[in-house]
Short mmCIF file of C-alpha atoms and ligand atoms in Angstrom, two decimals:
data_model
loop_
_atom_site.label_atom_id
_atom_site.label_comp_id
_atom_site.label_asym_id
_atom_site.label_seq_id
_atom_site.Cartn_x
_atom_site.Cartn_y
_atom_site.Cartn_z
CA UNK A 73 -59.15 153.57 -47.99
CA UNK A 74 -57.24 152.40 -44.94
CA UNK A 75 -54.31 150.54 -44.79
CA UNK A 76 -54.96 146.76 -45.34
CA UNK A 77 -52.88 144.75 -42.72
CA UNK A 78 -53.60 140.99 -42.76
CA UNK A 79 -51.75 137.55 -42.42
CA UNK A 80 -51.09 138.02 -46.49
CA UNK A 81 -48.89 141.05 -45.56
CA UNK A 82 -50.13 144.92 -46.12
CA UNK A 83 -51.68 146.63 -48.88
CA UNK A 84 -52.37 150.88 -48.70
CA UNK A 85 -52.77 153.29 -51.04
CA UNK A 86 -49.38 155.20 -52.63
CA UNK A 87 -49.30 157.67 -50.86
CA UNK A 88 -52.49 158.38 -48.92
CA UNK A 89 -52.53 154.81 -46.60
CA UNK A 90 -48.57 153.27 -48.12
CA UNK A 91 -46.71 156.37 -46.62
CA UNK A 92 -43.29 156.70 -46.47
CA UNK A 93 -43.41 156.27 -42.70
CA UNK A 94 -45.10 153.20 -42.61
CA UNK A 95 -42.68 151.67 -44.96
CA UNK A 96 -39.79 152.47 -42.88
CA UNK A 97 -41.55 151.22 -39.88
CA UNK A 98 -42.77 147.83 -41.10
CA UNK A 99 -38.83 147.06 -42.25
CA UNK A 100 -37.74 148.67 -39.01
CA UNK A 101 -40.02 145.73 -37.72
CA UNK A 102 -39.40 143.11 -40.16
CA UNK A 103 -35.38 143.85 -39.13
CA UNK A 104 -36.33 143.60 -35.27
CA UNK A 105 -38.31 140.51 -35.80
CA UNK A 106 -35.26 139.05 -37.34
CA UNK A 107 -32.98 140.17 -35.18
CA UNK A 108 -31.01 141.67 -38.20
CA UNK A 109 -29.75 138.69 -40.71
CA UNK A 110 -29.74 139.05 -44.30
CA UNK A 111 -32.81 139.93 -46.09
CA UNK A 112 -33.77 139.40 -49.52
CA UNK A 113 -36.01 141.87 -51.57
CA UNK A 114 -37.87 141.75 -54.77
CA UNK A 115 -40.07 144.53 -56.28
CA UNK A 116 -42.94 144.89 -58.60
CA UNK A 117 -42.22 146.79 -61.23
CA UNK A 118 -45.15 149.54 -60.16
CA UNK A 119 -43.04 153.13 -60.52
CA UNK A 120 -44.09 153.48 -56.29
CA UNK A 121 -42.12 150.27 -55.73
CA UNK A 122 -38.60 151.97 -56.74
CA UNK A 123 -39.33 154.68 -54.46
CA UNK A 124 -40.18 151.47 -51.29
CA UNK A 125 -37.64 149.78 -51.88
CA UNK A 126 -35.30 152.06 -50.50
CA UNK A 127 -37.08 153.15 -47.86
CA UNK A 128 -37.51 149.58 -46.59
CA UNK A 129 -33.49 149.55 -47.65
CA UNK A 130 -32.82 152.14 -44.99
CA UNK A 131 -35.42 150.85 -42.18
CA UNK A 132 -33.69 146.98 -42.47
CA UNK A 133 -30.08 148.63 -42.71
CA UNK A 134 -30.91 150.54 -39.25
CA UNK A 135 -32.26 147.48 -37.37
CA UNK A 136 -28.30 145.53 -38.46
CA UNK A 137 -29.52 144.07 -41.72
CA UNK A 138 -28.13 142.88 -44.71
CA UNK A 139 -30.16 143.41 -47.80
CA UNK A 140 -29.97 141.24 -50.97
CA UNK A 141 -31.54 143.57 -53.68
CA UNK A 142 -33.30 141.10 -56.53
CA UNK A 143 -34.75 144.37 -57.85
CA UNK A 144 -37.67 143.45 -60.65
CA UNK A 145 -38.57 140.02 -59.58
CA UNK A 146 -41.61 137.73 -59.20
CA UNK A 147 -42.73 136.62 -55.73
CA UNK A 148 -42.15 133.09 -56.24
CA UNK A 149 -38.40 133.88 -57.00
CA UNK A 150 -37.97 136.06 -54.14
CA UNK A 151 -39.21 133.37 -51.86
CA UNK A 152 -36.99 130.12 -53.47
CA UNK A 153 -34.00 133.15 -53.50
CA UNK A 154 -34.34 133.40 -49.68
CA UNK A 155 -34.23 129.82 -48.67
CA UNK A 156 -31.26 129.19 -51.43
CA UNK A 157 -29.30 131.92 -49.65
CA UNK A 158 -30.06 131.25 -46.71
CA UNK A 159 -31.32 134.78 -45.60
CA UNK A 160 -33.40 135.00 -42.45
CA UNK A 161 -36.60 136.59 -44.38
CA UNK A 162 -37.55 137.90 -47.55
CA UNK A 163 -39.86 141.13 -47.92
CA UNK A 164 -41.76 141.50 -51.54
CA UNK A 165 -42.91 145.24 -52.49
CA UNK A 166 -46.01 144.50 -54.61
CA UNK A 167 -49.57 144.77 -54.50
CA UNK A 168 -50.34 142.14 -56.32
CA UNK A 169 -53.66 141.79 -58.70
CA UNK A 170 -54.35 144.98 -57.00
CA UNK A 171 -54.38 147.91 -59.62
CA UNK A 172 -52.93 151.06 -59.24
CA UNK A 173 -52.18 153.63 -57.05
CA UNK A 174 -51.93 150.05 -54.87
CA UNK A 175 -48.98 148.94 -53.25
CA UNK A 176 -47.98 146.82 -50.38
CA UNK A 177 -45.66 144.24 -49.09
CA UNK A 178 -45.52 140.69 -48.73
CA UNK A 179 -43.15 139.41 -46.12
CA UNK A 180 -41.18 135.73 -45.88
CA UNK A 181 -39.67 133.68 -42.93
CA UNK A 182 -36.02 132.43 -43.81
CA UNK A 183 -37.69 129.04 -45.26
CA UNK A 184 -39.57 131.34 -47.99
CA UNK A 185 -42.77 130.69 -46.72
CA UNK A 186 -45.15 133.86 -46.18
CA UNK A 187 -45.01 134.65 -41.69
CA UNK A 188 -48.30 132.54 -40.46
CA UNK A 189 -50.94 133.51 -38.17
CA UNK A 190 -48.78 133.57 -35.27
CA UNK A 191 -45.53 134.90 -36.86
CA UNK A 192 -47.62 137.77 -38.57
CA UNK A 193 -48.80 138.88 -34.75
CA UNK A 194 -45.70 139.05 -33.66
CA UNK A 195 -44.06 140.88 -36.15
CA UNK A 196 -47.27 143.32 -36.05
CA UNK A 197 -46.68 143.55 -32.08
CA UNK A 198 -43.38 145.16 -33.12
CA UNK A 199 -44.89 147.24 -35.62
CA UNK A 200 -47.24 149.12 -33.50
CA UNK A 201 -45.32 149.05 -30.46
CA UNK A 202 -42.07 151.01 -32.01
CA UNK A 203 -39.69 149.88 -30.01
CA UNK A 204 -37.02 149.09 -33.49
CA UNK A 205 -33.60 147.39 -33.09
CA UNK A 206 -30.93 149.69 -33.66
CA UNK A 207 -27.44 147.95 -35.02
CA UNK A 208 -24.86 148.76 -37.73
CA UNK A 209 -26.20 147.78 -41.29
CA UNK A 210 -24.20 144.68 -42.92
CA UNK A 211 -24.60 146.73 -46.66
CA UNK A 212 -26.93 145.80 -49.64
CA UNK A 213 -25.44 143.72 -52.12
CA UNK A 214 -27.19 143.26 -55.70
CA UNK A 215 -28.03 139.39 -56.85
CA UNK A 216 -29.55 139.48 -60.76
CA UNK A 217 -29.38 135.79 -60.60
CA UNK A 218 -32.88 135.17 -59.07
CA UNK A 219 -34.54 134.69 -62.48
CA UNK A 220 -32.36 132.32 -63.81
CA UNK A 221 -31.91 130.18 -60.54
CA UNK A 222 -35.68 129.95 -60.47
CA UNK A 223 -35.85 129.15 -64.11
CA UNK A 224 -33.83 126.27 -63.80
CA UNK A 225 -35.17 124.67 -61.25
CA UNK A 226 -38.92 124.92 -62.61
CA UNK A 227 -37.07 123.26 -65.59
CA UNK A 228 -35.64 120.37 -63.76
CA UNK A 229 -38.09 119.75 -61.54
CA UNK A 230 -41.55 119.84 -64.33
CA UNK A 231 -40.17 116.45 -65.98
CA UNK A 232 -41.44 117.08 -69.02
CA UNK A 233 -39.15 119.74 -70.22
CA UNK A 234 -38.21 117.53 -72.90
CA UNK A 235 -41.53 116.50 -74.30
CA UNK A 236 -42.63 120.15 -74.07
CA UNK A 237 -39.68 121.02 -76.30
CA UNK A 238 -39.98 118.31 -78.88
CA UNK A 239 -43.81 120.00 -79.14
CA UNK A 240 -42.77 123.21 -80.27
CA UNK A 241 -45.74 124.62 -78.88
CA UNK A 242 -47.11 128.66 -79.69
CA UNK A 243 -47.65 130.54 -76.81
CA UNK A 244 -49.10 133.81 -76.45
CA UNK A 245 -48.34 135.49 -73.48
CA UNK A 246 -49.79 138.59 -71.36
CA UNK A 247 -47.22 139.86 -68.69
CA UNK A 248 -49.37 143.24 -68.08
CA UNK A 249 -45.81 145.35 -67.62
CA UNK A 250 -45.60 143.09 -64.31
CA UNK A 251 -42.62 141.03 -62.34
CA UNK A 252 -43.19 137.82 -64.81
CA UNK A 253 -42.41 140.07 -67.81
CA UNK A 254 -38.98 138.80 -68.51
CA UNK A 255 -39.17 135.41 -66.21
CA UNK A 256 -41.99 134.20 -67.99
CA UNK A 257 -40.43 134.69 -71.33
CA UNK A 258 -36.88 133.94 -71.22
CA UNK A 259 -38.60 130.53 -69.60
CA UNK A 260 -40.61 129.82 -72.66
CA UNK A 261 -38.13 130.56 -74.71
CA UNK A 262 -36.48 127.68 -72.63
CA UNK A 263 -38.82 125.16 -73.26
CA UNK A 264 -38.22 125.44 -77.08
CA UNK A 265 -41.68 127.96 -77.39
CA UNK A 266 -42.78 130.11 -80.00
CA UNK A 267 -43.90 133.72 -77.82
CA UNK A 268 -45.89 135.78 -78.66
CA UNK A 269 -45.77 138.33 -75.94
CA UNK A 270 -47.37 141.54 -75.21
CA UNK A 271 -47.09 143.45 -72.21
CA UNK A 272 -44.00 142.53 -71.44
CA UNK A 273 -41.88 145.83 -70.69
CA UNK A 274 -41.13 146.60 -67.07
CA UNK A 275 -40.88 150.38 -67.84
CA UNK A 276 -44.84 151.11 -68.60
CA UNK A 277 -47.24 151.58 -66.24
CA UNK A 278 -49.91 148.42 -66.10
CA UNK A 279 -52.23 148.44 -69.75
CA UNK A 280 -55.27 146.87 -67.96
CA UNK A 281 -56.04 145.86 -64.47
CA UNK A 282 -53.70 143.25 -63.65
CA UNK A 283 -55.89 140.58 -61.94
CA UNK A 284 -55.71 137.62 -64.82
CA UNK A 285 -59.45 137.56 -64.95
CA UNK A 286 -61.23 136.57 -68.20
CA UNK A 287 -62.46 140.57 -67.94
CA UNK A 288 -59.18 141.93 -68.40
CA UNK A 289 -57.71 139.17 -70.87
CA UNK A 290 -59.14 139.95 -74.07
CA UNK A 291 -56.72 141.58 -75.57
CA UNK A 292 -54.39 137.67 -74.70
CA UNK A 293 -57.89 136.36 -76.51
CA UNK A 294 -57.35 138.00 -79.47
CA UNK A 295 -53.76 136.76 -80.25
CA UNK A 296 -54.27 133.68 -78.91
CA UNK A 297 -56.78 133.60 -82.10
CA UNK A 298 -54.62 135.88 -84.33
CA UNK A 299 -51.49 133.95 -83.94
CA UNK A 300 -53.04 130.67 -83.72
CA UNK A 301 -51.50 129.83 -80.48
CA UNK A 302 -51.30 126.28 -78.53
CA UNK A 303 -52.52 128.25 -75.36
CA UNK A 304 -52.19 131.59 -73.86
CA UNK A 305 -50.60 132.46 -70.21
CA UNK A 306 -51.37 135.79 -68.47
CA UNK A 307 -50.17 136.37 -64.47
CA UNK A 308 -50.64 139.23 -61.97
CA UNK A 309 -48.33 141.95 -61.30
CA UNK A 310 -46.05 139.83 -58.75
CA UNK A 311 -46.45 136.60 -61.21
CA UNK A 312 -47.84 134.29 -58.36
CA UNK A 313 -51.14 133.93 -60.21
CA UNK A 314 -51.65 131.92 -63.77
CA UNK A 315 -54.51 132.03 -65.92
CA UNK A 316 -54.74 130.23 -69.42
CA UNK A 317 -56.85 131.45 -72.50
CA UNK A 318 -57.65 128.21 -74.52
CA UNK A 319 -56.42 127.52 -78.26
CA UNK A 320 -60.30 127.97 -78.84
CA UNK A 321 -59.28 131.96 -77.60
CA UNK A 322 -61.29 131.76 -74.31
CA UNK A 323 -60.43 132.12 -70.93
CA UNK A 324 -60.89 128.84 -69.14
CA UNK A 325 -61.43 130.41 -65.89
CA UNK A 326 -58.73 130.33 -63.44
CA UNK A 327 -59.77 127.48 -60.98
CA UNK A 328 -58.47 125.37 -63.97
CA UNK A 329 -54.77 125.88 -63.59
CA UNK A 330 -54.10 124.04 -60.60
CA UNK A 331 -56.74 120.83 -61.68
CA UNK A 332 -54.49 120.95 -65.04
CA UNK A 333 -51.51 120.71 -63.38
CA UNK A 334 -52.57 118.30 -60.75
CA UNK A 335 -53.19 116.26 -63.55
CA UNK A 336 -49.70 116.13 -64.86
CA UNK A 337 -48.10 115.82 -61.33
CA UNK A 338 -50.24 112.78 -60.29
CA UNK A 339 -50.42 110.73 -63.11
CA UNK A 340 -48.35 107.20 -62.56
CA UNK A 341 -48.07 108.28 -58.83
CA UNK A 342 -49.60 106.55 -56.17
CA UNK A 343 -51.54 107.27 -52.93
CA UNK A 344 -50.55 111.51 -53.50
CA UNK A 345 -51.25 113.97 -51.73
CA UNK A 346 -52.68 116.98 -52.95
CA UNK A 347 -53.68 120.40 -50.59
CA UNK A 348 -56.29 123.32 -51.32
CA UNK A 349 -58.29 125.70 -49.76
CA UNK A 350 -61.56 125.55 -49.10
CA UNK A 351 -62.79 127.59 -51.20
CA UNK A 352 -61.02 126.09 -54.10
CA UNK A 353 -62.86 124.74 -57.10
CA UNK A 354 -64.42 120.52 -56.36
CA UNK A 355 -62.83 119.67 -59.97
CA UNK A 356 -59.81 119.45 -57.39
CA UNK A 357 -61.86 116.07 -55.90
CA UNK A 358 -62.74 115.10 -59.23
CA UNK A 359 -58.99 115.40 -60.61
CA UNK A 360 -57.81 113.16 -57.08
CA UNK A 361 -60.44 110.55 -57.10
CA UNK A 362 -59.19 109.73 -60.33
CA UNK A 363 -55.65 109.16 -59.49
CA UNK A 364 -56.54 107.98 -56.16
CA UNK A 365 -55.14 110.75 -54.00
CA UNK A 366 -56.09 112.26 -51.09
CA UNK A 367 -56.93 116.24 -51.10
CA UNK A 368 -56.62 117.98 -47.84
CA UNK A 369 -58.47 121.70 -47.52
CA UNK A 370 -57.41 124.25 -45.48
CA UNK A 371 -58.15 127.55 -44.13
CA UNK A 372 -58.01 130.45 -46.58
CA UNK A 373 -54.75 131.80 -46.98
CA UNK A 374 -51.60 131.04 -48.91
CA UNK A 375 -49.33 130.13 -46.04
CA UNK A 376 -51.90 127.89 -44.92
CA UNK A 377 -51.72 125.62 -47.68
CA UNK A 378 -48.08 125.62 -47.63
CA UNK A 379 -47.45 124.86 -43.74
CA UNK A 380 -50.17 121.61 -44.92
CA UNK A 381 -48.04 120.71 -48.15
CA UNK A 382 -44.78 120.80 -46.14
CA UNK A 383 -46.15 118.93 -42.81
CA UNK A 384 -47.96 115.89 -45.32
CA UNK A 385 -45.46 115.90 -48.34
CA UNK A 386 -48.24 116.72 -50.60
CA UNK A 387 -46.30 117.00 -54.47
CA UNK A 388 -48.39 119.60 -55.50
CA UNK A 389 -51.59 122.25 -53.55
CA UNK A 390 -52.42 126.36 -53.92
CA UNK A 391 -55.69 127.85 -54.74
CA UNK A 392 -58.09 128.49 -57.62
CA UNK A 393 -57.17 132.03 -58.26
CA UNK A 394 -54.80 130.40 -60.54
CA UNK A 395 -52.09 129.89 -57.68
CA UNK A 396 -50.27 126.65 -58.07
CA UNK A 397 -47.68 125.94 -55.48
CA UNK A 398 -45.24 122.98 -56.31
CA UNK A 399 -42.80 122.33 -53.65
CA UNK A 400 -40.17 120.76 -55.28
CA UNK A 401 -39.53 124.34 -57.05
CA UNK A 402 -40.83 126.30 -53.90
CA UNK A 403 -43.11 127.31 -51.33
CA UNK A 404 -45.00 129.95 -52.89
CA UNK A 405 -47.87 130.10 -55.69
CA UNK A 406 -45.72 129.95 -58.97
CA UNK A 407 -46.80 131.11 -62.42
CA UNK A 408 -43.91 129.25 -63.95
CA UNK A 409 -44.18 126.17 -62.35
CA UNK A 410 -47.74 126.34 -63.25
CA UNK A 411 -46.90 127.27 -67.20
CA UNK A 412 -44.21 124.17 -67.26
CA UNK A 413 -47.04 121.70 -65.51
CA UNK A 414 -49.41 122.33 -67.99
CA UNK A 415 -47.30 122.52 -71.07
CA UNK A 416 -46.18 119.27 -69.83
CA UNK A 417 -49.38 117.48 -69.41
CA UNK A 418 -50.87 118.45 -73.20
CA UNK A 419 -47.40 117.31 -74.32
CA UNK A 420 -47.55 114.44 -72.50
CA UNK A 421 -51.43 113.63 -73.73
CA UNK A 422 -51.03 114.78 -76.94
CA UNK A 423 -53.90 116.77 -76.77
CA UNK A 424 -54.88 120.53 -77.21
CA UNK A 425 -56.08 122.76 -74.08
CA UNK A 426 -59.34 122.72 -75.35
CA UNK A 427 -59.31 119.08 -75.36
CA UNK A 428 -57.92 118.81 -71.89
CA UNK A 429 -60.60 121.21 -70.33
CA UNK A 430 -63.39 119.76 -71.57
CA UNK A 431 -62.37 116.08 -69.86
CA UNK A 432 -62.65 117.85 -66.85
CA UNK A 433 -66.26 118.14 -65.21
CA UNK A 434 -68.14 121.62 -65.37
CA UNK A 435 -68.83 123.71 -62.28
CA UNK A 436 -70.10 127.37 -62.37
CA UNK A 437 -68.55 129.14 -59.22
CA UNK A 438 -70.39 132.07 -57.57
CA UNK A 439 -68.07 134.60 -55.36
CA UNK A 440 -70.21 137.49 -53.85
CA UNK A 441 -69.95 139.44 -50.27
CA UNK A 442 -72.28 140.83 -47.62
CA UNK A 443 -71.28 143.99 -45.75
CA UNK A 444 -71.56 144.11 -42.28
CA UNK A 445 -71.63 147.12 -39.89
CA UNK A 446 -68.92 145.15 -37.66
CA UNK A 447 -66.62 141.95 -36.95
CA UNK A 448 -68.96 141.15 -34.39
CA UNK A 449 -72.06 141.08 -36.99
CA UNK A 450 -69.95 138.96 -39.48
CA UNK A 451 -69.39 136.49 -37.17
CA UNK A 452 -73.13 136.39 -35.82
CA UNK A 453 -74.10 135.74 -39.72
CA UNK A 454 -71.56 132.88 -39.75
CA UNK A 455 -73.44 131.49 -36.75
CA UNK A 456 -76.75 131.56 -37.78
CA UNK A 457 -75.71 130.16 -41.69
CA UNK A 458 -74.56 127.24 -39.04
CA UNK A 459 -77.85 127.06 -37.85
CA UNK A 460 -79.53 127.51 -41.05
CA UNK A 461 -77.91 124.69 -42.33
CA UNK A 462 -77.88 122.62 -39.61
CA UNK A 463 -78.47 118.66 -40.60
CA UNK A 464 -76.47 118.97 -43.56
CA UNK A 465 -72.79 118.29 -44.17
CA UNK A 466 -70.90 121.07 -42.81
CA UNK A 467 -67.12 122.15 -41.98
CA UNK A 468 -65.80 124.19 -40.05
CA UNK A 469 -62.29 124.63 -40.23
CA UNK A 470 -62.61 128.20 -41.20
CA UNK A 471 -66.60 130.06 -41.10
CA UNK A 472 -68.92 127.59 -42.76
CA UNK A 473 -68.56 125.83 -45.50
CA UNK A 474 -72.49 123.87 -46.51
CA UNK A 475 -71.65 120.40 -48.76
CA UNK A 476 -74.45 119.62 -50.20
CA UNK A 477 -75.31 117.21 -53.21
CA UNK A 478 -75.68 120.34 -55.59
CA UNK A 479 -72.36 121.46 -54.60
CA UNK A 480 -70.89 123.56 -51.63
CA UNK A 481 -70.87 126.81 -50.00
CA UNK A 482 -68.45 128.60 -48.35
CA UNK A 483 -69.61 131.60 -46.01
CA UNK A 484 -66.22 133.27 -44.12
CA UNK A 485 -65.80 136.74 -42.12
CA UNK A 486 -62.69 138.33 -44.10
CA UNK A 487 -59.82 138.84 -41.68
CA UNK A 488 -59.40 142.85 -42.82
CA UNK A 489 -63.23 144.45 -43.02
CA UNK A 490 -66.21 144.15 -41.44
CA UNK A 491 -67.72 141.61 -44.63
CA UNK A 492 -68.69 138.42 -45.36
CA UNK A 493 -67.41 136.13 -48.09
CA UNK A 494 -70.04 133.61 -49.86
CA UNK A 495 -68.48 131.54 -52.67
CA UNK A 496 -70.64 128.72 -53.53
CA UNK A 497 -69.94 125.98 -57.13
CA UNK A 498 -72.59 123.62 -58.47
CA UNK A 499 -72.81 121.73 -61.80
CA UNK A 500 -74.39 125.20 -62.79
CA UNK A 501 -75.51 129.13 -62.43
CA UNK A 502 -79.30 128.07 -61.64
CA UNK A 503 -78.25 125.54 -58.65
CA UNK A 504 -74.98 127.78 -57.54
CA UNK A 505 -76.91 131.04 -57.41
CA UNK A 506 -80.06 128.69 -55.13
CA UNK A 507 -77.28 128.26 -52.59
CA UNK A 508 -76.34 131.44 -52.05
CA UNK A 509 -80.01 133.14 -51.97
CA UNK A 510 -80.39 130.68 -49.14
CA UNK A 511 -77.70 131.82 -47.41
CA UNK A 512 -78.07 135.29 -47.65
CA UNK A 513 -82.45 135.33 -47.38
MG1 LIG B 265 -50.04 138.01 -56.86
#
């Protein structure tokens, strides 16, 4: 497997595609981009991230950097760390929901925003061309105060920290061994929870794959049930992603989190606005049209829904993977903003999670990908999916994406292989999977 460089930041394998070398050359690059300036770093707690870490150390040190060293912390806290200390980038050694022997890293402008499309090219320029700024480094100095900072601003800014504590609510809690394994629970423990937490020590390797998908949360399931919890949280390995397990014990599917929490932020507000991708879940119309906001979709891609949130004021956007990105805490998708949101709204309703799902309308969501031999074969079967479909209701901010009254489809070239993403939702399987087969016949 190559290395994976995209506008989300790079991914390789530890240590066949991730070598040492290409570490030090990406914060050589990172540091030139800058023009040194302080940098602030957070790792994953993967046992190859250690090892990164101070390799990237040395590359930023040698292009006149300071370094801020968070050590184990989630990527939403590295990103609100940078902008409160006013560093000029942040860099985030993780790979994510990506199991092991992944790695990668995830890099920030000074605002805490991921680089955009334009931003990313230009640091990559750098990166390939190897021409590295060469200065005296300005020393790393160690900051443990990320957590808490990040804690208490999730806790301020929810509104409902007091309702959620006057609940007493049980929560069970999977951290898989990840970056949210102590943020997630000293904030619960915050909000006047009962935790019941597994997974939760930094020092093992990963116990199951760490992408919060119903697949790898029954083990959450089962104490959810055993412990007769209020709800059960489980994140990724970098804590940007949330997914809930009902009080029922099921997994409610992760393009829930952000419709529950838009819930809570737009209720009593008027004339909102509210930004998603395009390939995020309709219950996102369903959840606006109600409170009379507007919802604004955008290209795939995290920083692309931020940039949109910042430029409209939007209180509240992400994705459906479970990424819920509330900008009065930060700029990046936020596990714990997303746990306080929803705590807040069944406090706030009265109501279990159960109950609060099922007032939401049903879609079934179909993600599935064609291979292609090349880039320029994806984007020919873009083109004729255009054609295919011409008549209908189509955008085209990013690929395709077919609105139909059934539901929608979304057909995109990925920006790092040769394939083609189809993700299509309908009220169900039968009328989801039809729009797809007609896609891909
Ligand atoms: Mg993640």
């Amino acid at each position: 497997m190559p290395l994976i460089i995209s506008i989300s930041g790079v991914r390789g394998l530890v240590p066949d595609s991730l070598t040492p070398e290409v570490c030090l050359d990406l914060a050589k690059a990172f540091g030139t981009y800058l023009n040194g300036g302080k940098v602030v770093v957070g790792i994953d707690p993967r046992k190859s991230s250690e090892t990164i870490k101070e390799i990237i150390f040395s590359g930023l040190l040698s292009t006149g950097c300071k370094v801020v060293d968070l050590g184990i912390a989630p990527t939403p806290t590295v990103g609100i760390m940078t902008k409160a200390l006013e560093a000029a980038g942040g860099i985030i050694v993780t790979a994510s929901h990506n199991p092991l022997p992944w790695n990668g890293l995830k890099f920030l402008r000074g605002d805490g925003v991921f680089l955009n499309e334009t931003e990313a090219n230009e640091f990559l320029k750098i990166y390939k061309g190897k021409q590295f700024r060469q200065a005296a480094g300005q020393g790393i100095a160690i900051d443990q105060t990320g957590i808490d900072f990040h804690i208490n601003r999730v806790l301020k800014a929810i509104g409902g920290a007091a309702a959620v504590e006057k609940a007493r609510f049980k929560v069970a809690y999977d951290g898989c061994n990840g970056a949210g394994s102590v943020a997630m629970v000293k904030f619960l423990e915050m909000l006047g929870c009962t935790i019941y937490a597994i997974n939760c020590d930094t020092n093992l390797p990963f116990p199951h794959n760490p992408e919060p998908v119903a697949e790898n949360l029954g083990e959450l399931m089962g104490l959810v049930k055993s412990k007769k919890a209020n709800i059960g949280f489980a994140v990724d390995s970098d804590a940007d992603r949330l997914a809930i397990v009902s009080n029922e014990g099921k997994a409610i599917g992760e393009e829930l989190t952000l419709a529950l929490a838009a819930k809570y932020v737009l209720s009593g507000k008027n004339k909102s606005i509210v930004v998603v991708n395009l390939s995020t879940s309709q219950v996102l119309d369903d959840v606006c049209r109600e409170f009379g906001a507007t919802l604004v979709r955008t290209k795939v891609g995290e920083v692309n829904v931020t940039e949109q949130i910042n430029s409209l004021g939007a209180l509240i956007g992400g994705e459906g993977n479970g990424g819920v990105i509330f900008p009065q805490v930060g700029y990046n998708r936020d596990s714990l903003s997303g746990a306080g949101l929803v705590l807040s709204l069944m406090a706030a309703k009265k109501k279990s999670i159960s109950q609060l799902v099922a007032e939401l309308p049903h879609y079934e969501m179909i993600k599935t990908k064609v291979e292609c031999a090349s880039q320029a074969e994806a984007n020919a079967f873009v083109e004729k999916t255009k054609e295919k479909f011409r008549g209908s209701d189509l955008v085209l901010t990013e690929g395709v994406k077919v609105v139909t009254p059934e539901g929608w489809v979304h057909v995109r070239p990925s920006n790092t292989e040769p394939i083609i993403r189809i993700i299509a939702e309908a009220k169900d399987q039968k009328s989801a999977r039809a729009l797809v087969d007609q896609v891909i016949a």
